[in-house]
Every structure is written in C-alpha cells, then in structure tokens.
CSV table of C-alpha atoms in Angstrom, one decimal:
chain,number,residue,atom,x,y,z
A,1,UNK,CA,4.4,103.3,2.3
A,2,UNK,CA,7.4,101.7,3.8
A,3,UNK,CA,6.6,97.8,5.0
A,4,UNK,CA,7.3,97.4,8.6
A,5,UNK,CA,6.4,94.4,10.7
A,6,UNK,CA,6.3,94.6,14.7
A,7,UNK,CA,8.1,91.3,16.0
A,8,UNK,CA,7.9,90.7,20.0
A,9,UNK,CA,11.3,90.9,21.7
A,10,UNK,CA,12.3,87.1,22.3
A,11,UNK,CA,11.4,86.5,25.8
A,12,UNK,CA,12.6,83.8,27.7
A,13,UNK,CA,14.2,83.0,31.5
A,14,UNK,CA,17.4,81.9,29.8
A,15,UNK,CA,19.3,78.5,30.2
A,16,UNK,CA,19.5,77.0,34.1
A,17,UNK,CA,21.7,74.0,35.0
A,18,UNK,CA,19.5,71.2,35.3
A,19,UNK,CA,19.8,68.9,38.2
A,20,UNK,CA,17.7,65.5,39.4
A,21,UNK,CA,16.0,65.8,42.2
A,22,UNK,CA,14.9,62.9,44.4
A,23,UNK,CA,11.2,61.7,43.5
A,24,UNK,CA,8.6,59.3,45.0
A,25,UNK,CA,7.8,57.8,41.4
A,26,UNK,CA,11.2,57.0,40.4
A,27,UNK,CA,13.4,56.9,43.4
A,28,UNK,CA,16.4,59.2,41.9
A,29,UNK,CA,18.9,60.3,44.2
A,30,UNK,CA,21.6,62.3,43.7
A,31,UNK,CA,24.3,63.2,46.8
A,32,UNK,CA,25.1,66.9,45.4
A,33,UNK,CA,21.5,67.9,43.7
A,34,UNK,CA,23.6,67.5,40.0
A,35,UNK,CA,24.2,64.2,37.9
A,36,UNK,CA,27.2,65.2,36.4
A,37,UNK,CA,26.8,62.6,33.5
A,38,UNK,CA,23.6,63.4,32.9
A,39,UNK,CA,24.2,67.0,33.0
A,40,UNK,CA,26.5,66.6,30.6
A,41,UNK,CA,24.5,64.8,28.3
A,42,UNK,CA,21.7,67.6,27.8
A,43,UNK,CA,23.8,70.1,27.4
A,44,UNK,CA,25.7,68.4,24.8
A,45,UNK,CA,22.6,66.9,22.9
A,46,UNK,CA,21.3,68.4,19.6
A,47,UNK,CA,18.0,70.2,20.6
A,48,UNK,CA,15.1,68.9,18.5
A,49,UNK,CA,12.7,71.6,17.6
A,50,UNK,CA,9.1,70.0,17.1
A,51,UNK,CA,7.4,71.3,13.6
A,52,UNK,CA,6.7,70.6,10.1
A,53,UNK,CA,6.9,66.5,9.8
A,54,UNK,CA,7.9,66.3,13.2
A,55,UNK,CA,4.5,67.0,14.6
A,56,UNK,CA,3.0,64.5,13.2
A,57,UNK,CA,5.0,62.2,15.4
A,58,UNK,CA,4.4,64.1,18.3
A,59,UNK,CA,0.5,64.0,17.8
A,60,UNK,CA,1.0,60.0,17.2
A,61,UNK,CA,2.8,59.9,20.1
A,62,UNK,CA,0.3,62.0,22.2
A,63,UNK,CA,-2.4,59.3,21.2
A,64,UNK,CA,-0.4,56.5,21.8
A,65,UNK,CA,-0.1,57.5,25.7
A,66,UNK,CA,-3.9,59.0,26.2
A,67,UNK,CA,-5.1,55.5,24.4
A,68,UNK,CA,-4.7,53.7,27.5
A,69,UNK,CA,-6.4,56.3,30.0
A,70,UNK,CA,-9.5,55.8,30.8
A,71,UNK,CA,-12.4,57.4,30.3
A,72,UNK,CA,-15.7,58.6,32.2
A,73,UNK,CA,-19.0,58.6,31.1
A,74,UNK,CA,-20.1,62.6,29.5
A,75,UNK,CA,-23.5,63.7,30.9
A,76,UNK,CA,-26.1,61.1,32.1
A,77,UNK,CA,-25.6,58.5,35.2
A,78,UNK,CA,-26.7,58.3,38.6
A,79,UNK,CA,-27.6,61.5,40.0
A,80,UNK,CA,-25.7,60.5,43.0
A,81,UNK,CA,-22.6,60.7,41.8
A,82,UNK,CA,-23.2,64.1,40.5
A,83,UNK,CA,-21.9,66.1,43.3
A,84,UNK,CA,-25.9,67.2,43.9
A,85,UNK,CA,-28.4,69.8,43.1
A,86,UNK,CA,-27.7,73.0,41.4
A,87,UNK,CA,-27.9,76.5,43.9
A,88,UNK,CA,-29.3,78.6,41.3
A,89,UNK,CA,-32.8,78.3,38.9
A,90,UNK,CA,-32.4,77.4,35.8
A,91,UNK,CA,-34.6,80.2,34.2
A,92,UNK,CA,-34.0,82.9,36.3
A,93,UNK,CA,-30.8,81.9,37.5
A,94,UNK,CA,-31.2,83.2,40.8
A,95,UNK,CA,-33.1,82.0,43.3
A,96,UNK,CA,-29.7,80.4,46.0
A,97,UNK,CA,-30.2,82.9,48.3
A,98,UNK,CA,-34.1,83.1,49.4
A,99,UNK,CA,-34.4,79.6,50.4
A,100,UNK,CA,-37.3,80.1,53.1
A,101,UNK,CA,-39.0,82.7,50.5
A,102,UNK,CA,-38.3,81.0,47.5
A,103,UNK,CA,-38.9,77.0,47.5
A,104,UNK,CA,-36.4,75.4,45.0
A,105,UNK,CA,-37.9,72.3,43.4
A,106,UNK,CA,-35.1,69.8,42.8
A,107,UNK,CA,-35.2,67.7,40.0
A,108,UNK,CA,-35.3,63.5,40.3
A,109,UNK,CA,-33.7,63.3,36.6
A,110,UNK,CA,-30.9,65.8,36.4
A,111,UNK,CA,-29.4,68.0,39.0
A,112,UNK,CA,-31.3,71.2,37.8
A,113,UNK,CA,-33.7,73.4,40.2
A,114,UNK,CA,-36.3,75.6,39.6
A,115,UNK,CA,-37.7,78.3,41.9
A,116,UNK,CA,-41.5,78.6,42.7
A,117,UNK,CA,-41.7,81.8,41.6
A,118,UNK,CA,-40.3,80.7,37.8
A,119,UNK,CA,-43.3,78.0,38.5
A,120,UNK,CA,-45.9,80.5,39.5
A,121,UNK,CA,-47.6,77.9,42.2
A,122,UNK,CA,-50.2,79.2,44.6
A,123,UNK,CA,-50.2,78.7,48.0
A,124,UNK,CA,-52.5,75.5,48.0
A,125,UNK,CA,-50.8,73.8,45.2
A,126,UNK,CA,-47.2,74.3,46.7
A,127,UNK,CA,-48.8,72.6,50.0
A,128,UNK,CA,-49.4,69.5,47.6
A,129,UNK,CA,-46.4,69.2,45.6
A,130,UNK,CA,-44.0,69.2,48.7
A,131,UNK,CA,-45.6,65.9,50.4
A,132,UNK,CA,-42.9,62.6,49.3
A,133,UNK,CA,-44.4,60.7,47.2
A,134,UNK,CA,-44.4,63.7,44.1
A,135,UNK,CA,-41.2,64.0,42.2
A,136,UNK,CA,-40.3,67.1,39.9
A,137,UNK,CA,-39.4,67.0,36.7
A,138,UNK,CA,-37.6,70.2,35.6
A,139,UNK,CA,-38.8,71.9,32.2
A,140,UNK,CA,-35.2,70.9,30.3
A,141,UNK,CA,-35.9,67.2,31.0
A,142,UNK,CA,-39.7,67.4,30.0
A,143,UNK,CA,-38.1,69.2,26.7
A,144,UNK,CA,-36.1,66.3,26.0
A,145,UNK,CA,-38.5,63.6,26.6
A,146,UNK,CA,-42.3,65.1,25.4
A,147,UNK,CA,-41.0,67.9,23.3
A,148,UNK,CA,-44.7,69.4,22.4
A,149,UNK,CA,-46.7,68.5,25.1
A,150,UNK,CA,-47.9,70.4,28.1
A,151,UNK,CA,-45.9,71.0,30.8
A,152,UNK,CA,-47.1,69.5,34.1
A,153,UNK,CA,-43.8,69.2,36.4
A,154,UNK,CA,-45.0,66.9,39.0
A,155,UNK,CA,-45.9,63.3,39.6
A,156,UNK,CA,-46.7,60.9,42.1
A,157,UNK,CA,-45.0,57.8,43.1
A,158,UNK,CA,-46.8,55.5,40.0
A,159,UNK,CA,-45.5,58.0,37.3
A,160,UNK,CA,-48.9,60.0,37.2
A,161,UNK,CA,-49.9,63.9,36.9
A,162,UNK,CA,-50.0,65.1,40.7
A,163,UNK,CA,-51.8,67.7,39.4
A,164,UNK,CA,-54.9,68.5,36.8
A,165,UNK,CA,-53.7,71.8,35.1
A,166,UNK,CA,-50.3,72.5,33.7
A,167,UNK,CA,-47.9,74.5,34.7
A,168,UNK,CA,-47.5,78.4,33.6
A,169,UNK,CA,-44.0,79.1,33.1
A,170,UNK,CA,-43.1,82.9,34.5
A,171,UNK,CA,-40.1,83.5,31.8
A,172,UNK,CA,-38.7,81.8,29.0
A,173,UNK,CA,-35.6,79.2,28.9
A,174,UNK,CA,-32.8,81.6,27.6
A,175,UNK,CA,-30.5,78.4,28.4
A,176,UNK,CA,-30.0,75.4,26.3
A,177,UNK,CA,-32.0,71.8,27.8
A,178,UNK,CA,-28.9,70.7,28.2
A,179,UNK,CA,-27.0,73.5,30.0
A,180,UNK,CA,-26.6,73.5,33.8
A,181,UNK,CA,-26.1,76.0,36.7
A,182,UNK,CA,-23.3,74.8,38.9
A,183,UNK,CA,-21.9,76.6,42.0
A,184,UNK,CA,-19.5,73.5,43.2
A,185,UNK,CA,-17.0,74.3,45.1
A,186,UNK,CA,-13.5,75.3,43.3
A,187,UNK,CA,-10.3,76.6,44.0
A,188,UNK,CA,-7.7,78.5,42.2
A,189,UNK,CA,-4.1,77.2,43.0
A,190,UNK,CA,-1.6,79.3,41.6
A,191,UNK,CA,2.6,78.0,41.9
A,192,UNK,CA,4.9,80.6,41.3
A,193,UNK,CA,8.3,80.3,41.0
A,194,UNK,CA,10.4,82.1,43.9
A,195,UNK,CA,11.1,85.9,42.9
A,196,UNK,CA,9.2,85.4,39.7
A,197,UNK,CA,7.2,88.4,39.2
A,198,UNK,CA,3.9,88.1,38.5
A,199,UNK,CA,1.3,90.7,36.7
A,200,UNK,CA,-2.4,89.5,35.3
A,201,UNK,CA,-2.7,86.2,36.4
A,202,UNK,CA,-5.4,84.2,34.4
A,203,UNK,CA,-6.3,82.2,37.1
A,204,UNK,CA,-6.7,85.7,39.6
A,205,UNK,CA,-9.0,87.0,36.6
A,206,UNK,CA,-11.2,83.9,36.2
A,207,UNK,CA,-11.4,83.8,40.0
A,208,UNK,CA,-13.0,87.2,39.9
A,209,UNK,CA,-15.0,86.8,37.6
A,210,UNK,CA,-16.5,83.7,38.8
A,211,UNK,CA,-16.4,84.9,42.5
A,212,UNK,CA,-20.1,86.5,42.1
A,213,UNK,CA,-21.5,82.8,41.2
A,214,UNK,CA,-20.5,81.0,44.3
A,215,UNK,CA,-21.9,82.0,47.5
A,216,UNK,CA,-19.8,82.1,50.8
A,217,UNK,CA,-16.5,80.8,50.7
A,218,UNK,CA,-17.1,78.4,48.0
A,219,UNK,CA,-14.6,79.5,45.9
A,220,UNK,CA,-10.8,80.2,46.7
A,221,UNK,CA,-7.8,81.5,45.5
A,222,UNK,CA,-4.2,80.3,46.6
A,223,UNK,CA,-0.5,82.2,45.4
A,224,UNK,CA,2.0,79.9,46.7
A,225,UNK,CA,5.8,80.7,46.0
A,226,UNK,CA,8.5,77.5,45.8
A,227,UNK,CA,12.0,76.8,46.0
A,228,UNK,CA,12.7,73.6,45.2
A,229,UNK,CA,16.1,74.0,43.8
A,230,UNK,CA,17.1,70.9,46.1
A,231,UNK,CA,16.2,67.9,48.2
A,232,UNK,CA,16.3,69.6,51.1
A,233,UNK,CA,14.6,72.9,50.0
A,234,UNK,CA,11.4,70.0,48.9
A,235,UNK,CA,10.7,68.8,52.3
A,236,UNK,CA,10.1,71.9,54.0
A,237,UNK,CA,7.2,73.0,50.3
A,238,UNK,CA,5.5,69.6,51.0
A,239,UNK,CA,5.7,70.6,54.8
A,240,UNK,CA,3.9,74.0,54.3
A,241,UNK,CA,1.5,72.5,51.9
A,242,UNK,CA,0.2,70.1,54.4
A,243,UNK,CA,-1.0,72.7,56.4
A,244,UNK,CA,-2.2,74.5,53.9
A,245,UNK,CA,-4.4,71.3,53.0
A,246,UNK,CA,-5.7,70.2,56.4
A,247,UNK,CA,-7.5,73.8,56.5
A,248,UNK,CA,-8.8,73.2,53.2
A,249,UNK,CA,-10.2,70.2,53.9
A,250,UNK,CA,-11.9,71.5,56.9
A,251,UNK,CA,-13.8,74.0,54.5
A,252,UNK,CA,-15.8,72.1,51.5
A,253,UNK,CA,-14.8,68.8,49.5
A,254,UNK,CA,-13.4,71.1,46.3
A,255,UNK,CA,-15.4,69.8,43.3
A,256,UNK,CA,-13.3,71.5,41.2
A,257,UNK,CA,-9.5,71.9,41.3
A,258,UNK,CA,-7.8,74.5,39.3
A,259,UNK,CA,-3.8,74.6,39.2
A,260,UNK,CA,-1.6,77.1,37.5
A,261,UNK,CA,2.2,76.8,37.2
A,262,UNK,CA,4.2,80.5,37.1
A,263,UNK,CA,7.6,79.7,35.8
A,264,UNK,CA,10.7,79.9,32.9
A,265,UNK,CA,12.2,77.2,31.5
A,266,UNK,CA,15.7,76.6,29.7
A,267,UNK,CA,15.7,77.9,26.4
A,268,UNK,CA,17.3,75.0,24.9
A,269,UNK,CA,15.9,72.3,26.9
A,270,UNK,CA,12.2,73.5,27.7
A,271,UNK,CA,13.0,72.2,31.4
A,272,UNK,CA,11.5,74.1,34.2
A,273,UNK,CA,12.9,76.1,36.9
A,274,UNK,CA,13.0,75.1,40.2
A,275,UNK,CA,14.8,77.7,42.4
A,276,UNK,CA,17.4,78.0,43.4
A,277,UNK,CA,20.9,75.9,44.9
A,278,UNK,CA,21.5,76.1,48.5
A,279,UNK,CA,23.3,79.2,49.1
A,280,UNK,CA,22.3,81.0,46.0
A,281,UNK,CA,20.1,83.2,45.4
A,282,UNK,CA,20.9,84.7,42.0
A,283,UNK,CA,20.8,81.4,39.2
A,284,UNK,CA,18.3,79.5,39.1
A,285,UNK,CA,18.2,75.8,38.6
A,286,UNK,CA,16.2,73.3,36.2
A,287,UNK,CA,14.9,70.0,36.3
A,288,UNK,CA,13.1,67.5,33.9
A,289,UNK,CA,9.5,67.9,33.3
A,290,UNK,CA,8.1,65.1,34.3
A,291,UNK,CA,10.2,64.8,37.5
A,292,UNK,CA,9.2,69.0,37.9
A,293,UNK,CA,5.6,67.9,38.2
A,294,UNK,CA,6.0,65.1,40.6
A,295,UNK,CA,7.7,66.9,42.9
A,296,UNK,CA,5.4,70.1,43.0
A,297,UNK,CA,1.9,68.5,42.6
A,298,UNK,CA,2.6,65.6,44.8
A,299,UNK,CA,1.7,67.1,48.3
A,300,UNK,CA,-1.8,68.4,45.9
A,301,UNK,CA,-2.3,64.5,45.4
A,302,UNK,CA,-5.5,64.7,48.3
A,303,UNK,CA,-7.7,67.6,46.8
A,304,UNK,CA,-6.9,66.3,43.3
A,305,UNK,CA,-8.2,62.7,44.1
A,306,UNK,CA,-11.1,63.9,45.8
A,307,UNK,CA,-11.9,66.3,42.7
A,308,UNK,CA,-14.5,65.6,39.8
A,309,UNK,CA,-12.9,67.9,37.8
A,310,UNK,CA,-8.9,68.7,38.0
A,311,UNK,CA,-7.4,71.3,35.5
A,312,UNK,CA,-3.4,72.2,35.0
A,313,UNK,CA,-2.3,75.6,33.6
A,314,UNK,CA,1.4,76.1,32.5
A,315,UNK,CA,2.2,79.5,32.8
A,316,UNK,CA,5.6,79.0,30.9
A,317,UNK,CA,8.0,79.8,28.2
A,318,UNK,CA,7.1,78.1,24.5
A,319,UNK,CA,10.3,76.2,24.6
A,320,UNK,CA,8.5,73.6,26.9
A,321,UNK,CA,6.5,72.4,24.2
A,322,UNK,CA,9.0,73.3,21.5
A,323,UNK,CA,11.5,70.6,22.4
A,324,UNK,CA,10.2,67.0,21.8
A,325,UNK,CA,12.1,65.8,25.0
A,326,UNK,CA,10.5,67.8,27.4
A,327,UNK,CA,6.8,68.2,25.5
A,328,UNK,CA,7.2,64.4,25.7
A,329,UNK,CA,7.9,64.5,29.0
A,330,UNK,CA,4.8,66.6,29.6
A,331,UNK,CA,2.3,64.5,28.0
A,332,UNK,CA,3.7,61.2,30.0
A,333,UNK,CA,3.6,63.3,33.2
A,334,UNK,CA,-0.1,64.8,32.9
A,335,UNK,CA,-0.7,61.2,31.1
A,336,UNK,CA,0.4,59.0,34.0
C-alpha cells in the first residue's frame, strides 16, 4: 500500500500593513495611522520562528514576567468574599428552583447547600433547625473534618449537637468533598473582526451548554464586530461599548467574565488585524499585540475589574505565538 499523509492546507489571513494606533498605556500617536519608520523596520526584520532551543527562552522569559504577579489564595478564606451560596444541592444538584417547597440549608463553612429533601427532616425538626442560633454544616465539610463519625449537620451557637439523632442522608455524594455547584453570573464576550466569517464558535458552544445551569438571565452571550483600523474608527467601538456596558451592569455584577478574540494575523509578524483604513474596505490593517489588546479590551476594563474570575480566548492564526516578538508581546500584555 502506497504511503500517503493528509497535510491541512496552510491557512492563514495573509500579511496586513501594520500601523500604531494611539493607546491610553503608552501615549503613541501617529498623524496618518502608519509610522513609516517603524513600518519599515518590521517588514525588513528577520522573522524569528520560536522552537527547538528557542523555547526554552521563551518559557524563561514567560516566568520572568508572571514572577511578579500576584497571586490569590486557592480555596478556603472568608466566606464573604466568595460571591455567596451555591443555587443548586450538592447531592441532588437540584433543588434552585422550589425554594418555598424545598428549604435549602446554607452552609456557615463553605458556600455549599443542601436541600431538605437530600436531608430527609420532618416537619418538627425543620421548625427547630431554622431558628438563628443553629448553623449547618454541609456533609463535604463534616467529611473533611470527622471523616467516620456520624453525621449530625446542625449546631447551636456554643458548637453543640442541635439535635439528638443523626442525620439520614436520602442519596449518596456522587461529587468529590471538595467539588462545588456554582451558578455565578457569566458572560460570553465574543470580538470579531469586521467581515470575518465566523462558524462554531467555542465560546457560542460552551454558552449552550452551560445555559441549562444558570437560571434567568444569569448567563449571556455577546458577538460584537470591530473596526479599529484607525484612531478615529476607535472612538466610536469604545462609544458603542459603553452602552453596551451600562445595560450590563444594570443586570447582575458578572462573577465570571469570558472574552474571545475572532481574528487573522500577519503571517510573518503574528500581529493582529484591526480593520480596516478609512476609506477601504478590502485590506485590512495590523497592529502590535500588546497595543491590539489595549485598545479592544480597554472600554471591558469595568466588568473585568468587578470579575472574580476573567478568561481571554484568542481565536487566531498560530503565527501569533510562532513569532517571539509578538508571543512576547502577548505574555507582557495579558501579564501587565
């Protein structure tokens, strides 16, 4: 049998002049949208392909910058600061819509909840556990502190058993004592270059698939289109976003921020489009990474602050991460 091998087509948007763009970090200006000089410089510079030896350097280099971010605390600290309770039982995992039917018991230790039909409490007994002075302790944090012993699940305000016969569990913990059912609130932002055609988005999947875990309109998904092949074309994206974020903020404080990046970049240089040049709508332009990201995520800056958790997902060609320059550029933009 004949030896064949199935190779991809190379796929690519091409090469793009780059231009510099006015930024708030650095404070570039340029009176056409191009530095010439600069301009000239990329295009004439030997294109560094990062492999082999070379990514050894680029891992040092990657440490180097992340060394001086800091760092928060995994798992633990004040309840407080957790963003609240779970919405959802942790062994039956259901339980967020039957409030008034179903009591969920909030843990004092963790943010976990468990329903009273899990707990299996009579009528008499629930009447006692819901004064204030009795605390819950859910059945993953009585795991991890009296592994073996009985499982009570409620105490009184000097650490005591509130009640005088454990617990019957309806259901076993199919779940890890250390996992967690979280419905915060999280939205999908998806930047797409102008006239980039789009087909099976990851973020549009995962946002379907998580849709059935959040209730109401805690979840959301956003396609916004840019041009912002110049200074001008920037000011009227920043303008739209604003609006786009006052209405968001009206609807939940977004736990969760997710943002995806749909675009090409240069062949040679790994720098992303931008759009286009005023007046032309058939080539686009490019700009550097790091100055790419500060533009476009800027007018985000709000719902990223106010996030726990903020994820970036570039949608892109391989050459961005093939060329040291711009990978570089990356890490010190996401970095910073």
């Amino acid at each position: 049998m004949a030896c064949t091998k199935n190779t991809t087509k190379k796929s690519n948007g091409g090469s793009a002049p780059c231009v510099l763009l006015t930024t708030s970090r650095t404070g570039k200006t340029s009176t056409s949208g191009v530095d010439v000089q600069r301009r000239k410089a990329l295009t004439t510079s030997k294109v560094t392909t990062v492999g082999g030896g070379d990514l050894e350097k680029r891992n040092a280099h990657h440490k180097a910058l992340t060394a001086t971010k800091a760092t928060l605390p995994i798992g633990g600290g004040d309840l407080d600061k957790l963003g609240g309770h779970n919405e959802f039982c942790i062994l039956c995992r259901d339980g967020a819509e039957h409030y008034e039917d179903n009591t969920l018991f909030m843990c004092t230790l963790c943010p976990r909840v468990v329903c009273r039909l899990c707990l299996q409490l009579l009528p008499d007994l629930e009447t006692k556990v819901l004064q204030e002075d009795i605390s819950f302790r859910c059945i993953c944090c009585h795991i991890k502190m009296e592994q073996g012993s009985a499982y009570f699940g409620f105490y009184n305000a000097n650490g005591l058993l509130a009640l005088d016969r454990f617990l019957p569990i309806n259901g076993a913990l199919e779940l890890s004592e250390l996992a967690k059912i979280l419905a915060a609130p999280v939205i999908f932002i998806h930047l797409i270059l102008v006239n980039l055609s789009v087909a099976g988005s990851p973020l549009e999947f995962t946002h379907s698939f998580l849709k059935p875990y959040h209730t109401g309109d805690s979840i959301k998904y956003l396609d916004v289109y840019y041009d912002i092949g110049s200074d001008a074309k920037a000011t009227p994206y920043c303008s739209k976003v604003c609006k786009m974020i006052k209405g968001l903020k009206n609807s939940f404080i977004w736990e969760c921020v997710v943002i995806g990046i749909s675009t090409h970049t240069d062949e040679d240089f790994g720098n992303p489009f931008i759009g286009y040049e005023d007046g032309d709508t058939n080539n686009y332009l490019s700009t550097l990474v790091d100055d790419f990201l500060e533009i476009i995520l800027q007018p985000w800056q709000t719902i990223i602050n106010h996030a726990q958790e903020s994820y970036l997902w570039m949608l892109c060609c391989s050459s961005l991460v093939n060329n040291s320059d711009s990978f570089h550029g990356l890490q010190e933009a996401v970095v910073w």
